[in-house]
Protein backbone atom coordinates (compact mmCIF):
# COMPACT_ATOMS: atom_id res chain seq x y z
CA UNK A 1 0.00 0.00 0.00
CA UNK A 2 1.30 3.53 -0.82
CA UNK A 3 2.28 5.67 2.15
CA UNK A 4 1.64 9.40 2.62
CA UNK A 5 4.43 11.19 0.71
CA UNK A 6 6.57 13.61 2.73
CA UNK A 7 8.57 16.51 1.30
CA UNK A 8 11.57 17.98 3.12
CA UNK A 9 11.96 21.65 2.17
CA UNK A 10 14.73 23.96 3.36
CA UNK A 11 14.30 27.73 3.22
CA UNK A 12 10.64 27.01 3.92
CA UNK A 13 9.89 30.01 6.15
CA UNK A 14 9.45 32.62 3.40
CA UNK A 15 9.88 33.53 -0.25
CA UNK A 16 10.28 30.69 -2.75
CA UNK A 17 10.46 27.97 -0.07
CA UNK A 18 7.17 29.04 1.50
CA UNK A 19 5.49 29.02 -1.95
CA UNK A 20 6.82 25.48 -2.50
CA UNK A 21 5.38 24.37 0.87
CA UNK A 22 1.99 25.86 -0.03
CA UNK A 23 1.96 24.14 -3.44
CA UNK A 24 3.02 20.73 -2.11
CA UNK A 25 0.58 20.93 0.79
CA UNK A 26 -2.26 21.80 -1.58
CA UNK A 27 -1.34 18.67 -3.58
CA UNK A 28 -1.57 16.45 -0.48
CA UNK A 29 2.07 16.09 0.64
CA UNK A 30 3.10 16.36 4.26
CA UNK A 31 6.01 18.77 4.72
CA UNK A 32 9.06 18.87 6.97
CA UNK A 33 10.03 22.52 6.76
CA UNK A 34 13.47 23.84 7.71
CA UNK A 35 14.26 27.42 8.77
CA UNK A 36 17.28 28.86 10.56
CA UNK A 37 15.42 29.64 13.81
CA UNK A 38 12.13 28.69 15.41
CA UNK A 39 11.09 32.36 15.41
CA UNK A 40 11.34 32.41 11.59
CA UNK A 41 8.19 30.26 11.53
CA UNK A 42 6.06 33.00 13.18
CA UNK A 43 4.15 33.85 9.96
CA UNK A 44 3.73 30.14 9.17
CA UNK A 45 2.16 29.48 12.59
CA UNK A 46 -0.28 32.36 12.05
CA UNK A 47 -1.12 31.27 8.52
CA UNK A 48 -0.39 27.53 8.09
CA UNK A 49 -0.40 25.85 4.69
CA UNK A 50 -3.80 24.62 3.55
CA UNK A 51 -4.15 20.85 3.85
CA UNK A 52 -6.33 18.74 1.61
CA UNK A 53 -6.39 15.30 3.18
CA UNK A 54 -6.88 13.80 6.62
CA UNK A 55 -3.56 12.01 7.07
CA UNK A 56 -1.55 15.11 6.21
CA UNK A 57 0.75 16.82 8.73
CA UNK A 58 3.48 19.45 8.69
CA UNK A 59 6.51 19.98 10.89
CA UNK A 60 8.80 23.00 11.21
CA UNK A 61 12.38 22.47 12.40
CA UNK A 62 15.00 25.07 13.35
CA UNK A 63 18.34 24.10 11.82
CA UNK A 64 21.03 26.72 11.30
CA UNK A 65 22.51 25.38 8.07
CA UNK A 66 25.40 27.84 8.42
CA UNK A 67 26.58 25.58 11.26
CA UNK A 68 27.68 22.83 8.88
CA UNK A 69 28.90 20.17 9.63
CA UNK A 70 27.89 20.48 13.32
CA UNK A 71 24.16 20.31 12.56
CA UNK A 72 24.66 17.01 10.71
CA UNK A 73 25.71 15.37 14.03
CA UNK A 74 22.66 16.64 15.94
CA UNK A 75 19.99 14.03 16.79
CA UNK A 76 16.99 16.33 17.29
CA UNK A 77 15.97 19.85 16.34
CA UNK A 78 13.60 22.27 18.05
CA UNK A 79 10.36 22.89 16.25
CA UNK A 80 6.62 22.39 16.07
CA UNK A 81 4.26 19.85 14.58
CA UNK A 82 0.91 20.56 12.89
CA UNK A 83 -1.51 17.66 12.82
CA UNK A 84 -5.24 17.32 12.34
CA UNK A 85 -7.76 15.26 14.26
CA UNK A 86 -9.63 12.63 12.23
CA UNK A 87 -12.38 14.25 10.17
CA UNK A 88 -11.10 17.77 10.90
CA UNK A 89 -9.09 20.25 8.83
CA UNK A 90 -8.18 22.36 11.87
CA UNK A 91 -4.57 22.19 12.98
CA UNK A 92 -3.32 21.17 16.38
CA UNK A 93 0.16 22.60 16.98
CA UNK A 94 2.62 20.94 19.40
CA UNK A 95 6.07 22.31 20.21
CA UNK A 96 8.88 19.81 20.68
CA UNK A 97 12.09 18.42 19.22
CA UNK A 98 12.35 15.82 16.45
CA UNK A 99 14.99 14.10 14.33
CA UNK A 100 15.10 15.37 10.76
CA UNK A 101 13.84 12.18 9.09
CA UNK A 102 11.62 10.63 11.75
CA UNK A 103 8.02 10.18 10.52
CA UNK A 104 5.00 8.12 11.46
CA UNK A 105 5.20 4.63 9.87
CA UNK A 106 2.38 5.62 7.50
CA UNK A 107 4.52 8.40 5.92
CA UNK A 108 7.61 8.17 3.70
CA UNK A 109 10.14 10.63 2.27
CA UNK A 110 9.27 11.31 -1.37
CA UNK A 111 10.84 14.67 -2.16
CA UNK A 112 13.73 16.85 -0.98
CA UNK A 113 13.84 20.50 -2.04
CA UNK A 114 17.06 22.31 -1.11
CA UNK A 115 15.86 25.92 -1.27
CA UNK A 116 17.66 27.67 1.62
CA UNK A 117 20.05 30.32 0.38
CA UNK A 118 21.94 33.42 1.41
CA UNK A 119 23.28 36.21 -0.79
CA UNK A 120 26.54 38.02 -0.64
CA UNK A 121 26.58 41.41 1.10
CA UNK A 122 29.84 42.75 -0.34
CA UNK A 123 32.30 41.98 -3.17
CA UNK A 124 34.44 38.87 -2.60
CA UNK A 125 37.57 40.85 -1.76
CA UNK A 126 35.75 42.47 1.17
CA UNK A 127 34.15 39.27 2.53
CA UNK A 128 35.81 37.86 5.61
CA UNK A 129 36.25 34.14 6.20
CA UNK A 130 33.06 33.81 8.24
CA UNK A 131 30.89 35.27 5.45
CA UNK A 132 32.58 33.03 2.87
CA UNK A 133 31.94 30.06 5.14
CA UNK A 134 28.29 31.02 5.73
CA UNK A 135 27.53 31.28 2.00
CA UNK A 136 29.27 27.98 1.25
CA UNK A 137 27.72 26.14 4.20
CA UNK A 138 24.12 27.24 3.54
CA UNK A 139 24.06 27.28 -0.28
CA UNK A 140 26.21 24.24 -1.01
CA UNK A 141 27.59 22.03 1.77
CA UNK A 142 24.35 21.67 3.76
CA UNK A 143 22.49 20.89 0.52
CA UNK A 144 25.03 18.15 -0.27
CA UNK A 145 24.62 16.61 3.20
CA UNK A 146 20.83 16.74 2.87
CA UNK A 147 21.01 15.03 -0.54
CA UNK A 148 23.11 12.25 1.01
CA UNK A 149 20.78 11.80 4.00
CA UNK A 150 17.65 11.95 1.87
CA UNK A 151 18.96 9.60 -0.84
CA UNK A 152 19.83 6.94 1.77
CA UNK A 153 16.34 7.21 3.21
CA UNK A 154 14.75 7.20 -0.27
CA UNK A 155 16.50 3.93 -1.15
CA UNK A 156 14.34 2.37 1.57
CA UNK A 157 11.19 4.45 1.01
CA UNK A 158 10.89 4.10 -2.78
CA UNK A 159 9.03 0.77 -2.69
CA UNK A 160 6.30 2.30 -0.51
CA UNK A 161 5.64 5.30 -2.77
CA UNK A 162 3.33 5.66 -5.74
CA UNK A 163 5.94 7.65 -7.72
CA UNK A 164 9.76 7.51 -7.63
CA UNK A 165 11.41 9.79 -5.05
CA UNK A 166 12.92 13.03 -6.23
CA UNK A 167 15.47 15.68 -5.19
CA UNK A 168 15.20 19.27 -6.47
CA UNK A 169 18.05 21.68 -5.76
CA UNK A 170 17.43 25.40 -6.22
CA UNK A 171 20.51 26.96 -7.79
CA UNK A 172 20.51 30.34 -9.58
CA UNK A 173 21.15 31.86 -12.98
CA UNK A 174 24.15 33.47 -11.25
CA UNK A 175 25.66 29.99 -11.03
CA UNK A 176 25.14 29.28 -14.74
CA UNK A 177 28.50 29.58 -16.54
CA UNK A 178 26.72 30.55 -19.79
CA UNK A 179 24.77 33.46 -18.21
CA UNK A 180 26.03 37.07 -18.06
CA UNK A 181 28.45 37.79 -15.21
CA UNK A 182 27.20 40.04 -12.39
CA UNK A 183 30.06 41.57 -10.41
CA UNK A 184 29.75 41.35 -6.63
CA UNK A 185 28.30 37.85 -6.73
CA UNK A 186 31.44 35.71 -7.10
CA UNK A 187 30.96 33.71 -3.91
CA UNK A 188 27.20 33.33 -4.23
CA UNK A 189 27.49 32.40 -7.92
CA UNK A 190 30.27 29.89 -7.21
CA UNK A 191 28.22 28.20 -4.48
CA UNK A 192 25.25 27.92 -6.85
CA UNK A 193 27.44 26.66 -9.73
CA UNK A 194 28.81 23.99 -7.37
CA UNK A 195 25.25 22.97 -6.42
CA UNK A 196 24.22 22.75 -10.09
CA UNK A 197 27.22 20.62 -11.07
CA UNK A 198 26.77 18.41 -7.98
CA UNK A 199 23.13 17.89 -9.00
CA UNK A 200 24.04 16.94 -12.57
CA UNK A 201 26.53 14.30 -11.49
CA UNK A 202 24.40 13.01 -8.61
CA UNK A 203 21.52 12.56 -11.08
CA UNK A 204 23.72 10.23 -13.14
CA UNK A 205 25.02 8.41 -10.05
CA UNK A 206 21.51 7.77 -8.70
CA UNK A 207 19.82 7.07 -12.04
CA UNK A 208 19.92 3.27 -11.59
CA UNK A 209 18.26 3.56 -8.15
CA UNK A 210 15.20 5.35 -9.55
CA UNK A 211 15.87 8.45 -7.40
CA UNK A 212 15.57 11.47 -9.67
CA UNK A 213 17.74 14.56 -9.14
CA UNK A 214 16.89 17.92 -10.73
CA UNK A 215 18.25 21.43 -10.43
CA UNK A 216 16.40 24.68 -11.10
CA UNK A 217 18.33 27.88 -11.85
CA UNK A 218 15.83 30.73 -11.57
CA UNK A 219 16.57 34.21 -12.89
CA UNK A 220 15.05 37.11 -10.95
CA UNK A 221 12.31 36.11 -8.49
CA UNK A 222 11.25 39.59 -7.55
CA UNK A 223 8.92 39.36 -4.57
CA UNK A 224 11.29 37.76 -2.05
CA UNK A 225 13.36 39.13 0.83
CA UNK A 226 16.53 38.09 -0.99
CA UNK A 227 15.87 40.70 -3.69
CA UNK A 228 13.93 43.20 -1.51
CA UNK A 229 16.79 43.52 0.99
CA UNK A 230 19.50 44.18 -1.63
CA UNK A 231 20.97 47.67 -1.72
CA UNK A 232 19.31 49.82 -4.42
CA UNK A 233 22.44 49.85 -6.60
CA UNK A 234 22.81 46.04 -6.41
CA UNK A 235 19.14 45.50 -7.26
CA UNK A 236 19.41 47.92 -10.22
CA UNK A 237 22.52 46.07 -11.52
CA UNK A 238 20.72 42.74 -11.13
CA UNK A 239 17.71 44.04 -13.03
CA UNK A 240 19.79 45.55 -15.83
CA UNK A 241 22.02 42.44 -16.23
CA UNK A 242 19.12 39.99 -16.29
CA UNK A 243 16.46 42.31 -17.71
CA UNK A 244 16.08 40.10 -20.82
CA UNK A 245 15.16 37.08 -18.67
CA UNK A 246 11.57 36.74 -17.48
CA UNK A 247 10.90 37.86 -13.90
CA UNK A 248 9.39 34.89 -12.08
CA UNK A 249 7.24 34.68 -8.97
CA UNK A 250 7.78 32.28 -6.04
CA UNK A 251 4.61 30.49 -7.21
CA UNK A 252 6.16 29.96 -10.68
CA UNK A 253 9.13 28.19 -9.07
CA UNK A 254 6.78 26.16 -6.83
CA UNK A 255 4.87 25.00 -9.93
CA UNK A 256 8.15 24.00 -11.61
CA UNK A 257 9.10 21.92 -8.55
CA UNK A 258 5.70 20.22 -8.66
CA UNK A 259 6.08 19.49 -12.40
CA UNK A 260 9.53 17.97 -11.84
CA UNK A 261 8.23 15.78 -9.01
CA UNK A 262 5.43 14.55 -11.26
CA UNK A 263 7.61 14.14 -14.39
CA UNK A 264 9.39 11.05 -15.76
CA UNK A 265 6.86 8.72 -14.17
P1 LIG B 1 14.67 34.43 1.00
O1 LIG B 1 15.80 35.31 1.41
O2 LIG B 1 13.32 35.01 0.84
O3 LIG B 1 14.56 33.18 2.02
C1 LIG B 1 15.73 32.49 2.37
C2 LIG B 1 15.34 31.21 3.07
O4 LIG B 1 16.56 30.50 3.38
C3 LIG B 1 14.62 31.46 4.39
O5 LIG B 1 13.67 30.46 4.62
C4 LIG B 1 15.75 31.37 5.40
O6 LIG B 1 15.33 30.97 6.71
C5 LIG B 1 16.60 30.26 4.80
N1 LIG B 1 17.95 30.36 5.34
C6 LIG B 1 18.84 31.36 5.18
N2 LIG B 1 19.94 31.13 5.94
C7 LIG B 1 19.71 29.96 6.59
C8 LIG B 1 20.45 29.22 7.55
N3 LIG B 1 21.64 29.64 8.02
N4 LIG B 1 19.92 28.07 8.02
C9 LIG B 1 18.69 27.64 7.60
N5 LIG B 1 17.95 28.31 6.71
C10 LIG B 1 18.45 29.47 6.22
O7 LIG B 1 15.18 33.71 -0.35
P2 LIG B 1 14.41 33.42 -1.72
O8 LIG B 1 13.10 32.79 -1.44
O9 LIG B 1 14.51 34.60 -2.59
O10 LIG B 1 15.40 32.32 -2.36
C11 LIG B 1 15.23 30.93 -2.16
C12 LIG B 1 16.31 30.20 -2.96
O11 LIG B 1 16.21 30.57 -4.32
C13 LIG B 1 17.72 30.55 -2.51
O12 LIG B 1 18.52 29.40 -2.54
C14 LIG B 1 18.18 31.54 -3.56
O13 LIG B 1 19.57 31.54 -3.70
C15 LIG B 1 17.48 31.02 -4.79
N6 LIG B 1 17.25 32.01 -5.83
C16 LIG B 1 16.56 33.17 -5.56
C17 LIG B 1 16.36 34.10 -6.56
C18 LIG B 1 15.63 35.38 -6.33
O14 LIG B 1 15.62 36.22 -7.24
N7 LIG B 1 14.99 35.58 -5.19
C19 LIG B 1 16.86 33.87 -7.94
C20 LIG B 1 17.56 32.61 -8.08
C21 LIG B 1 17.73 31.73 -7.08
P3 LIG B 1 15.09 32.07 7.88
O15 LIG B 1 13.77 32.71 7.59
O16 LIG B 1 15.11 31.28 9.13
O17 LIG B 1 16.22 33.06 7.77
Coordinates of C-alpha atoms and ligand atoms in Angstrom, one line a residue:
X1 CA 0.0 0.0 0.0
X2 CA 1.3 3.5 -0.8
X3 CA 2.3 5.7 2.1
X4 CA 1.6 9.4 2.6
X5 CA 4.4 11.2 0.7
X6 CA 6.6 13.6 2.7
X7 CA 8.6 16.5 1.3
X8 CA 11.6 18.0 3.1
X9 CA 12.0 21.7 2.2
X10 CA 14.7 24.0 3.4
X11 CA 14.3 27.7 3.2
X12 CA 10.6 27.0 3.9
X13 CA 9.9 30.0 6.1
X14 CA 9.5 32.6 3.4
X15 CA 9.9 33.5 -0.3
X16 CA 10.3 30.7 -2.8
X17 CA 10.5 28.0 -0.1
X18 CA 7.2 29.0 1.5
X19 CA 5.5 29.0 -2.0
X20 CA 6.8 25.5 -2.5
X21 CA 5.4 24.4 0.9
X22 CA 2.0 25.9 0.0
X23 CA 2.0 24.1 -3.4
X24 CA 3.0 20.7 -2.1
X25 CA 0.6 20.9 0.8
X26 CA -2.3 21.8 -1.6
X27 CA -1.3 18.7 -3.6
X28 CA -1.6 16.5 -0.5
X29 CA 2.1 16.1 0.6
X30 CA 3.1 16.4 4.3
X31 CA 6.0 18.8 4.7
X32 CA 9.1 18.9 7.0
X33 CA 10.0 22.5 6.8
X34 CA 13.5 23.8 7.7
X35 CA 14.3 27.4 8.8
X36 CA 17.3 28.9 10.6
X37 CA 15.4 29.6 13.8
X38 CA 12.1 28.7 15.4
X39 CA 11.1 32.4 15.4
X40 CA 11.3 32.4 11.6
X41 CA 8.2 30.3 11.5
X42 CA 6.1 33.0 13.2
X43 CA 4.1 33.8 10.0
X44 CA 3.7 30.1 9.2
X45 CA 2.2 29.5 12.6
X46 CA -0.3 32.4 12.1
X47 CA -1.1 31.3 8.5
X48 CA -0.4 27.5 8.1
X49 CA -0.4 25.9 4.7
X50 CA -3.8 24.6 3.6
X51 CA -4.1 20.9 3.9
X52 CA -6.3 18.7 1.6
X53 CA -6.4 15.3 3.2
X54 CA -6.9 13.8 6.6
X55 CA -3.6 12.0 7.1
X56 CA -1.5 15.1 6.2
X57 CA 0.7 16.8 8.7
X58 CA 3.5 19.5 8.7
X59 CA 6.5 20.0 10.9
X60 CA 8.8 23.0 11.2
X61 CA 12.4 22.5 12.4
X62 CA 15.0 25.1 13.3
X63 CA 18.3 24.1 11.8
X64 CA 21.0 26.7 11.3
X65 CA 22.5 25.4 8.1
X66 CA 25.4 27.8 8.4
X67 CA 26.6 25.6 11.3
X68 CA 27.7 22.8 8.9
X69 CA 28.9 20.2 9.6
X70 CA 27.9 20.5 13.3
X71 CA 24.2 20.3 12.6
X72 CA 24.7 17.0 10.7
X73 CA 25.7 15.4 14.0
X74 CA 22.7 16.6 15.9
X75 CA 20.0 14.0 16.8
X76 CA 17.0 16.3 17.3
X77 CA 16.0 19.8 16.3
X78 CA 13.6 22.3 18.0
X79 CA 10.4 22.9 16.3
X80 CA 6.6 22.4 16.1
X81 CA 4.3 19.9 14.6
X82 CA 0.9 20.6 12.9
X83 CA -1.5 17.7 12.8
X84 CA -5.2 17.3 12.3
X85 CA -7.8 15.3 14.3
X86 CA -9.6 12.6 12.2
X87 CA -12.4 14.3 10.2
X88 CA -11.1 17.8 10.9
X89 CA -9.1 20.2 8.8
X90 CA -8.2 22.4 11.9
X91 CA -4.6 22.2 13.0
X92 CA -3.3 21.2 16.4
X93 CA 0.2 22.6 17.0
X94 CA 2.6 20.9 19.4
X95 CA 6.1 22.3 20.2
X96 CA 8.9 19.8 20.7
X97 CA 12.1 18.4 19.2
X98 CA 12.4 15.8 16.4
X99 CA 15.0 14.1 14.3
X100 CA 15.1 15.4 10.8
X101 CA 13.8 12.2 9.1
X102 CA 11.6 10.6 11.7
X103 CA 8.0 10.2 10.5
X104 CA 5.0 8.1 11.5
X105 CA 5.2 4.6 9.9
X106 CA 2.4 5.6 7.5
X107 CA 4.5 8.4 5.9
X108 CA 7.6 8.2 3.7
X109 CA 10.1 10.6 2.3
X110 CA 9.3 11.3 -1.4
X111 CA 10.8 14.7 -2.2
X112 CA 13.7 16.8 -1.0
X113 CA 13.8 20.5 -2.0
X114 CA 17.1 22.3 -1.1
X115 CA 15.9 25.9 -1.3
X116 CA 17.7 27.7 1.6
X117 CA 20.1 30.3 0.4
X118 CA 21.9 33.4 1.4
X119 CA 23.3 36.2 -0.8
X120 CA 26.5 38.0 -0.6
X121 CA 26.6 41.4 1.1
X122 CA 29.8 42.8 -0.3
X123 CA 32.3 42.0 -3.2
X124 CA 34.4 38.9 -2.6
X125 CA 37.6 40.8 -1.8
X126 CA 35.8 42.5 1.2
X127 CA 34.2 39.3 2.5
X128 CA 35.8 37.9 5.6
X129 CA 36.2 34.1 6.2
X130 CA 33.1 33.8 8.2
X131 CA 30.9 35.3 5.5
X132 CA 32.6 33.0 2.9
X133 CA 31.9 30.1 5.1
X134 CA 28.3 31.0 5.7
X135 CA 27.5 31.3 2.0
X136 CA 29.3 28.0 1.2
X137 CA 27.7 26.1 4.2
X138 CA 24.1 27.2 3.5
X139 CA 24.1 27.3 -0.3
X140 CA 26.2 24.2 -1.0
X141 CA 27.6 22.0 1.8
X142 CA 24.3 21.7 3.8
X143 CA 22.5 20.9 0.5
X144 CA 25.0 18.2 -0.3
X145 CA 24.6 16.6 3.2
X146 CA 20.8 16.7 2.9
X147 CA 21.0 15.0 -0.5
X148 CA 23.1 12.3 1.0
X149 CA 20.8 11.8 4.0
X150 CA 17.6 11.9 1.9
X151 CA 19.0 9.6 -0.8
X152 CA 19.8 6.9 1.8
X153 CA 16.3 7.2 3.2
X154 CA 14.7 7.2 -0.3
X155 CA 16.5 3.9 -1.1
X156 CA 14.3 2.4 1.6
X157 CA 11.2 4.4 1.0
X158 CA 10.9 4.1 -2.8
X159 CA 9.0 0.8 -2.7
X160 CA 6.3 2.3 -0.5
X161 CA 5.6 5.3 -2.8
X162 CA 3.3 5.7 -5.7
X163 CA 5.9 7.6 -7.7
X164 CA 9.8 7.5 -7.6
X165 CA 11.4 9.8 -5.1
X166 CA 12.9 13.0 -6.2
X167 CA 15.5 15.7 -5.2
X168 CA 15.2 19.3 -6.5
X169 CA 18.0 21.7 -5.8
X170 CA 17.4 25.4 -6.2
X171 CA 20.5 27.0 -7.8
X172 CA 20.5 30.3 -9.6
X173 CA 21.1 31.9 -13.0
X174 CA 24.1 33.5 -11.2
X175 CA 25.7 30.0 -11.0
X176 CA 25.1 29.3 -14.7
X177 CA 28.5 29.6 -16.5
X178 CA 26.7 30.5 -19.8
X179 CA 24.8 33.5 -18.2
X180 CA 26.0 37.1 -18.1
X181 CA 28.5 37.8 -15.2
X182 CA 27.2 40.0 -12.4
X183 CA 30.1 41.6 -10.4
X184 CA 29.8 41.3 -6.6
X185 CA 28.3 37.9 -6.7
X186 CA 31.4 35.7 -7.1
X187 CA 31.0 33.7 -3.9
X188 CA 27.2 33.3 -4.2
X189 CA 27.5 32.4 -7.9
X190 CA 30.3 29.9 -7.2
X191 CA 28.2 28.2 -4.5
X192 CA 25.2 27.9 -6.8
X193 CA 27.4 26.7 -9.7
X194 CA 28.8 24.0 -7.4
X195 CA 25.3 23.0 -6.4
X196 CA 24.2 22.8 -10.1
X197 CA 27.2 20.6 -11.1
X198 CA 26.8 18.4 -8.0
X199 CA 23.1 17.9 -9.0
X200 CA 24.0 16.9 -12.6
X201 CA 26.5 14.3 -11.5
X202 CA 24.4 13.0 -8.6
X203 CA 21.5 12.6 -11.1
X204 CA 23.7 10.2 -13.1
X205 CA 25.0 8.4 -10.1
X206 CA 21.5 7.8 -8.7
X207 CA 19.8 7.1 -12.0
X208 CA 19.9 3.3 -11.6
X209 CA 18.3 3.6 -8.2
X210 CA 15.2 5.4 -9.5
X211 CA 15.9 8.4 -7.4
X212 CA 15.6 11.5 -9.7
X213 CA 17.7 14.6 -9.1
X214 CA 16.9 17.9 -10.7
X215 CA 18.2 21.4 -10.4
X216 CA 16.4 24.7 -11.1
X217 CA 18.3 27.9 -11.8
X218 CA 15.8 30.7 -11.6
X219 CA 16.6 34.2 -12.9
X220 CA 15.1 37.1 -11.0
X221 CA 12.3 36.1 -8.5
X222 CA 11.2 39.6 -7.5
X223 CA 8.9 39.4 -4.6
X224 CA 11.3 37.8 -2.1
X225 CA 13.4 39.1 0.8
X226 CA 16.5 38.1 -1.0
X227 CA 15.9 40.7 -3.7
X228 CA 13.9 43.2 -1.5
X229 CA 16.8 43.5 1.0
X230 CA 19.5 44.2 -1.6
X231 CA 21.0 47.7 -1.7
X232 CA 19.3 49.8 -4.4
X233 CA 22.4 49.8 -6.6
X234 CA 22.8 46.0 -6.4
X235 CA 19.1 45.5 -7.3
X236 CA 19.4 47.9 -10.2
X237 CA 22.5 46.1 -11.5
X238 CA 20.7 42.7 -11.1
X239 CA 17.7 44.0 -13.0
X240 CA 19.8 45.6 -15.8
X241 CA 22.0 42.4 -16.2
X242 CA 19.1 40.0 -16.3
X243 CA 16.5 42.3 -17.7
X244 CA 16.1 40.1 -20.8
X245 CA 15.2 37.1 -18.7
X246 CA 11.6 36.7 -17.5
X247 CA 10.9 37.9 -13.9
X248 CA 9.4 34.9 -12.1
X249 CA 7.2 34.7 -9.0
X250 CA 7.8 32.3 -6.0
X251 CA 4.6 30.5 -7.2
X252 CA 6.2 30.0 -10.7
X253 CA 9.1 28.2 -9.1
X254 CA 6.8 26.2 -6.8
X255 CA 4.9 25.0 -9.9
X256 CA 8.1 24.0 -11.6
X257 CA 9.1 21.9 -8.5
X258 CA 5.7 20.2 -8.7
X259 CA 6.1 19.5 -12.4
X260 CA 9.5 18.0 -11.8
X261 CA 8.2 15.8 -9.0
X262 CA 5.4 14.5 -11.3
X263 CA 7.6 14.1 -14.4
X264 CA 9.4 11.0 -15.8
X265 CA 6.9 8.7 -14.2
Ligands
LIG1 P1 14.7 34.4 1.0 O1 15.8 35.3 1.4 O2 13.3 35.0 0.8 O3 14.6 33.2 2.0 C1 15.7 32.5 2.4 C2 15.3 31.2 3.1 O4 16.6 30.5 3.4 C3 14.6 31.5 4.4 O5 13.7 30.5 4.6 C4 15.8 31.4 5.4 O6 15.3 31.0 6.7 C5 16.6 30.3 4.8 N1 18.0 30.4 5.3 C6 18.8 31.4 5.2 N2 19.9 31.1 5.9 C7 19.7 30.0 6.6 C8 20.4 29.2 7.5 N3 21.6 29.6 8.0 N4 19.9 28.1 8.0 C9 18.7 27.6 7.6 N5 17.9 28.3 6.7 C10 18.5 29.5 6.2 O7 15.2 33.7 -0.3 P2 14.4 33.4 -1.7 O8 13.1 32.8 -1.4 O9 14.5 34.6 -2.6 O10 15.4 32.3 -2.4 C11 15.2 30.9 -2.2 C12 16.3 30.2 -3.0 O11 16.2 30.6 -4.3 C13 17.7 30.6 -2.5 O12 18.5 29.4 -2.5 C14 18.2 31.5 -3.6 O13 19.6 31.5 -3.7 C15 17.5 31.0 -4.8 N6 17.3 32.0 -5.8 C16 16.6 33.2 -5.6 C17 16.4 34.1 -6.6 C18 15.6 35.4 -6.3 O14 15.6 36.2 -7.2 N7 15.0 35.6 -5.2 C19 16.9 33.9 -7.9 C20 17.6 32.6 -8.1 C21 17.7 31.7 -7.1 P3 15.1 32.1 7.9 O15 13.8 32.7 7.6 O16 15.1 31.3 9.1 O17 16.2 33.1 7.8

